[in-house]
XYZ file of N, CA and C in Angstrom:
303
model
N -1.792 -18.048 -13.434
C -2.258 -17.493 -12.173
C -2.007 -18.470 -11.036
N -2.069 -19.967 -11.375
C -1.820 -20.663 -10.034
C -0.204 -21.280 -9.683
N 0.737 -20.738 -10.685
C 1.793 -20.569 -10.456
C 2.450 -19.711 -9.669
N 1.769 -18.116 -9.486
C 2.018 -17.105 -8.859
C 2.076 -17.605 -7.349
N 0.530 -18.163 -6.820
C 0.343 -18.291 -5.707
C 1.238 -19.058 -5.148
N 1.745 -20.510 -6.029
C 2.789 -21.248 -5.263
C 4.228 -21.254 -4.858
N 4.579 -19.563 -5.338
C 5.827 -19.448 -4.872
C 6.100 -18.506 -4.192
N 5.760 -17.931 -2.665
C 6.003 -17.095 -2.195
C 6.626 -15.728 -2.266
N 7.925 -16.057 -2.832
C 8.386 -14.832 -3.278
C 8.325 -14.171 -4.137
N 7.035 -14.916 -5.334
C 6.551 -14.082 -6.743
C 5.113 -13.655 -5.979
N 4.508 -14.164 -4.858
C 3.991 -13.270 -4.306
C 4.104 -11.631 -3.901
N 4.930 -12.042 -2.660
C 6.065 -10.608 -2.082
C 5.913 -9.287 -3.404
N 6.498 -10.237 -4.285
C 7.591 -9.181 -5.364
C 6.370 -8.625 -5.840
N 5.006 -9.648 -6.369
C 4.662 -8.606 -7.333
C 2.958 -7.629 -6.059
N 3.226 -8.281 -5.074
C 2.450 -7.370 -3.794
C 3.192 -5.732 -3.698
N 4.549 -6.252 -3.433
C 5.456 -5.247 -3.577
C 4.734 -4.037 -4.592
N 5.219 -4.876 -5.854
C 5.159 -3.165 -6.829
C 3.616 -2.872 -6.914
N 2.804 -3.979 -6.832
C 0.892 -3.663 -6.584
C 1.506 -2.035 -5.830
N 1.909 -2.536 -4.906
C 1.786 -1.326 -3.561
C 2.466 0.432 -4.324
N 3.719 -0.502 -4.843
C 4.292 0.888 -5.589
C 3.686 1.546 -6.391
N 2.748 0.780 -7.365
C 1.799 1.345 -8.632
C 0.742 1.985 -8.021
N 0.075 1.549 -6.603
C -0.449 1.947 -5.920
C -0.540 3.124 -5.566
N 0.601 3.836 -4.641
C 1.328 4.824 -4.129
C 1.530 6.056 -5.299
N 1.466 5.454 -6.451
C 2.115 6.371 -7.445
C 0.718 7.099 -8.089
N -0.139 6.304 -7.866
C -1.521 6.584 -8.024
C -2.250 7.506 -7.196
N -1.865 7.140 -6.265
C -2.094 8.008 -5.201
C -1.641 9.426 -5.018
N -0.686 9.259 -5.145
C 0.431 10.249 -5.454
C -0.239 11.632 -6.476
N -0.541 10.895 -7.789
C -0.686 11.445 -8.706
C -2.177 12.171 -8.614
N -3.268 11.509 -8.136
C -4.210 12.341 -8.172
C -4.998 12.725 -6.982
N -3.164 13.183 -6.095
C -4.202 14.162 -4.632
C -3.668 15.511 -5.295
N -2.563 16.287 -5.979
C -3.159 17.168 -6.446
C -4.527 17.651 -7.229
N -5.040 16.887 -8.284
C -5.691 17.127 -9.023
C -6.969 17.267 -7.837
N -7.371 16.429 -6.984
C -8.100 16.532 -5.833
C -8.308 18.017 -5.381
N -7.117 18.369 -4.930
C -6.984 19.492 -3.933
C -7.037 20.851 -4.991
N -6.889 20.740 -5.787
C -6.910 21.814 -7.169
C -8.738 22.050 -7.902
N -9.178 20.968 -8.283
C -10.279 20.657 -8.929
C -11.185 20.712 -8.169
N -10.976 19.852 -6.565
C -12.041 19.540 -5.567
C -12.971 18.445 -6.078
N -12.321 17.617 -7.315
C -13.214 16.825 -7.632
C -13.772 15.405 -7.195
N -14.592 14.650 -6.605
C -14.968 13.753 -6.056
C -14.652 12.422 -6.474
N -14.314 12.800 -7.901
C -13.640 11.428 -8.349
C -12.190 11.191 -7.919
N -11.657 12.042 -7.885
C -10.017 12.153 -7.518
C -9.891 11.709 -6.136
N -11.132 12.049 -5.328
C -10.891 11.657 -3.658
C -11.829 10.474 -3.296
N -12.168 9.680 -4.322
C -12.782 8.249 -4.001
C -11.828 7.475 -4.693
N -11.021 7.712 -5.787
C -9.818 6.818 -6.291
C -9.207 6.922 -5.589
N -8.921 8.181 -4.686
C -7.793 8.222 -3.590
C -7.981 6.837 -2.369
N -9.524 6.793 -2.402
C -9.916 6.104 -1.198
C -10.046 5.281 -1.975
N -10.671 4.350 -2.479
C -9.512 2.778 -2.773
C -8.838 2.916 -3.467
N -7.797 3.812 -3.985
C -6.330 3.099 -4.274
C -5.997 2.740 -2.667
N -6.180 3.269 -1.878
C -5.334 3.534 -0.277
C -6.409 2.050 0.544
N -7.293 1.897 0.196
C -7.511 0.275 0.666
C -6.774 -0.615 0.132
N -6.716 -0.431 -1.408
C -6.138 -1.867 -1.863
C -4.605 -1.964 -1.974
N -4.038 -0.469 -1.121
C -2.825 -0.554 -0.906
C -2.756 -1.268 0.824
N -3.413 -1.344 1.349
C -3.709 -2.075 2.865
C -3.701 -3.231 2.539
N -4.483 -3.776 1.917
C -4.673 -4.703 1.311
C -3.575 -5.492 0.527
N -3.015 -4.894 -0.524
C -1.872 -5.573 -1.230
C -0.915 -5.671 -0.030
N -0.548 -4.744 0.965
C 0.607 -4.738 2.022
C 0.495 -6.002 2.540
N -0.900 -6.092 3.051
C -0.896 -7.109 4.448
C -0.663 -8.225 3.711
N -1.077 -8.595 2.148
C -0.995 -9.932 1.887
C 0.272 -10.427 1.076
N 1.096 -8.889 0.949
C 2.628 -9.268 0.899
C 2.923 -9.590 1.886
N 3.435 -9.096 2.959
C 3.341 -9.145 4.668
C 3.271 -10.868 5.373
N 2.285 -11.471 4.630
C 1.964 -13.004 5.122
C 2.601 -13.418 4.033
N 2.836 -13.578 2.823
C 3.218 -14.370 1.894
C 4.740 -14.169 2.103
N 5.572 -13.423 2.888
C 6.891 -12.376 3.089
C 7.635 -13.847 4.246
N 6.584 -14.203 5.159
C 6.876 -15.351 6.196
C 7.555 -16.554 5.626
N 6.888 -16.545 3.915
C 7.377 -17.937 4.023
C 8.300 -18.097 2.879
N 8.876 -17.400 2.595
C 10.074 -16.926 1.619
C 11.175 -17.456 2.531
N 11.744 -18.409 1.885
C 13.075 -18.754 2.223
C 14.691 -18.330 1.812
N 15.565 -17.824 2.376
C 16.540 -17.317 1.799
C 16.937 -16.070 2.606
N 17.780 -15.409 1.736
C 17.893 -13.812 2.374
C 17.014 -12.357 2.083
N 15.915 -13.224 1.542
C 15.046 -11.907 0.694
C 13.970 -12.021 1.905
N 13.950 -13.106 2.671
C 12.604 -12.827 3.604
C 12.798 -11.379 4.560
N 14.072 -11.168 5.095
C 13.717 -9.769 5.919
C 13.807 -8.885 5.083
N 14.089 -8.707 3.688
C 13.797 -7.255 3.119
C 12.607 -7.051 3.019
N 11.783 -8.217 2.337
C 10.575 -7.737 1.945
C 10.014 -7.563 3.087
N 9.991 -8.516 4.559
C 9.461 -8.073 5.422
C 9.572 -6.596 5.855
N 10.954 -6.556 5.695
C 11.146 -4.776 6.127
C 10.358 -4.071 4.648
N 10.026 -4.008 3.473
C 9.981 -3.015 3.234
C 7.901 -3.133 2.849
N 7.375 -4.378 3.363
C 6.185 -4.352 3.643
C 5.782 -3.852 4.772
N 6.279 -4.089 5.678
C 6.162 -3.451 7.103
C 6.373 -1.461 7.150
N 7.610 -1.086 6.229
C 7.486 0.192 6.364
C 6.015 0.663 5.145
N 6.029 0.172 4.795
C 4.491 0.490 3.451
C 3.533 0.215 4.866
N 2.907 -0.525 5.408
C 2.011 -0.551 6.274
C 2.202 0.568 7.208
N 3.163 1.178 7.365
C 3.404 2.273 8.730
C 3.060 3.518 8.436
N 3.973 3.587 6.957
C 3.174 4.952 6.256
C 1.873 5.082 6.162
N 1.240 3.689 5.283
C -0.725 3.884 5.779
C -1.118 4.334 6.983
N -0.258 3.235 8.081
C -1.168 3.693 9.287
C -0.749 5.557 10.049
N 0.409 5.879 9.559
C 0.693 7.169 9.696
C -0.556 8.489 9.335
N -0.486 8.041 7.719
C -1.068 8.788 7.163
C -2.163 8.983 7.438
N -3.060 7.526 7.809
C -4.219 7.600 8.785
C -4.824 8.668 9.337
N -3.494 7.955 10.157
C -3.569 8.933 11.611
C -3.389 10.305 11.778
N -2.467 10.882 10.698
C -2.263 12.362 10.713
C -3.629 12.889 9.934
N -4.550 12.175 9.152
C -5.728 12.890 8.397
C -6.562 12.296 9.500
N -6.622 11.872 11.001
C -7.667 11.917 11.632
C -7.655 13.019 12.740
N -5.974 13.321 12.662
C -5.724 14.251 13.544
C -6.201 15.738 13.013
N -5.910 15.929 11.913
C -6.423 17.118 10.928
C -7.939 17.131 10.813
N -8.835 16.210 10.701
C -10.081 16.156 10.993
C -10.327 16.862 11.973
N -9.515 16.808 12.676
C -10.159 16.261 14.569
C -10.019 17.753 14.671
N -8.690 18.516 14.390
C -8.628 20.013 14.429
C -9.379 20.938 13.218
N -9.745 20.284 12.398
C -10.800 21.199 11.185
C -9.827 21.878 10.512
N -8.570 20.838 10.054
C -7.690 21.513 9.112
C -7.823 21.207 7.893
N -8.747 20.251 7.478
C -9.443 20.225 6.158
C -10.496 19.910 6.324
């Protein structure tokens, strides 16, 4: 474990797929949500989707100090994972806001 922390880019990488395993999780049980209506499906929804904020931002800082040519991918592809959160956000506050769910 304190090997992980000291190399930046085994940070990144494994923030990275956190986020992907994340997403896939997510993924997987907003049907069952929207089908079932069950409360467990829409509180896993709600932290998988923190600790995907979470895994982002701290790929995101660990992404700075990667030396080489891998620092702007991961930056780019932590940065688009943070946009989709804040998207998605935003389109389920907008749907609130109109009483579309």
């Amino acid at each position: 474990m304190g090997n992980l922390f000291k190399h930046a880019s085994n940070v990144s990488k494994t923030a990275f797929l956190a986020t992907l395993i994340l997403y896939i999780i997510i993924i997987a049980s907003f049907i069952p949500s929207i089908v079932f209506a069950g409360n467990v499906f829409a509180i896993l929804i709600k932290i998988a989707a923190a600790l995907v904020i979470l895994a982002t931002i701290l790929g995101m800082i660990y992404s700075f100090f990667i030396k080489g040519g891998q620092k702007f991918l991961f930056l780019l592809l932590h940065a688009a994972s943070l946009f989709i959160v804040l998207f998605s956000i935003s389109a389920f506050m907008i749907a609130k806001s109109a009483d579309l769910t």
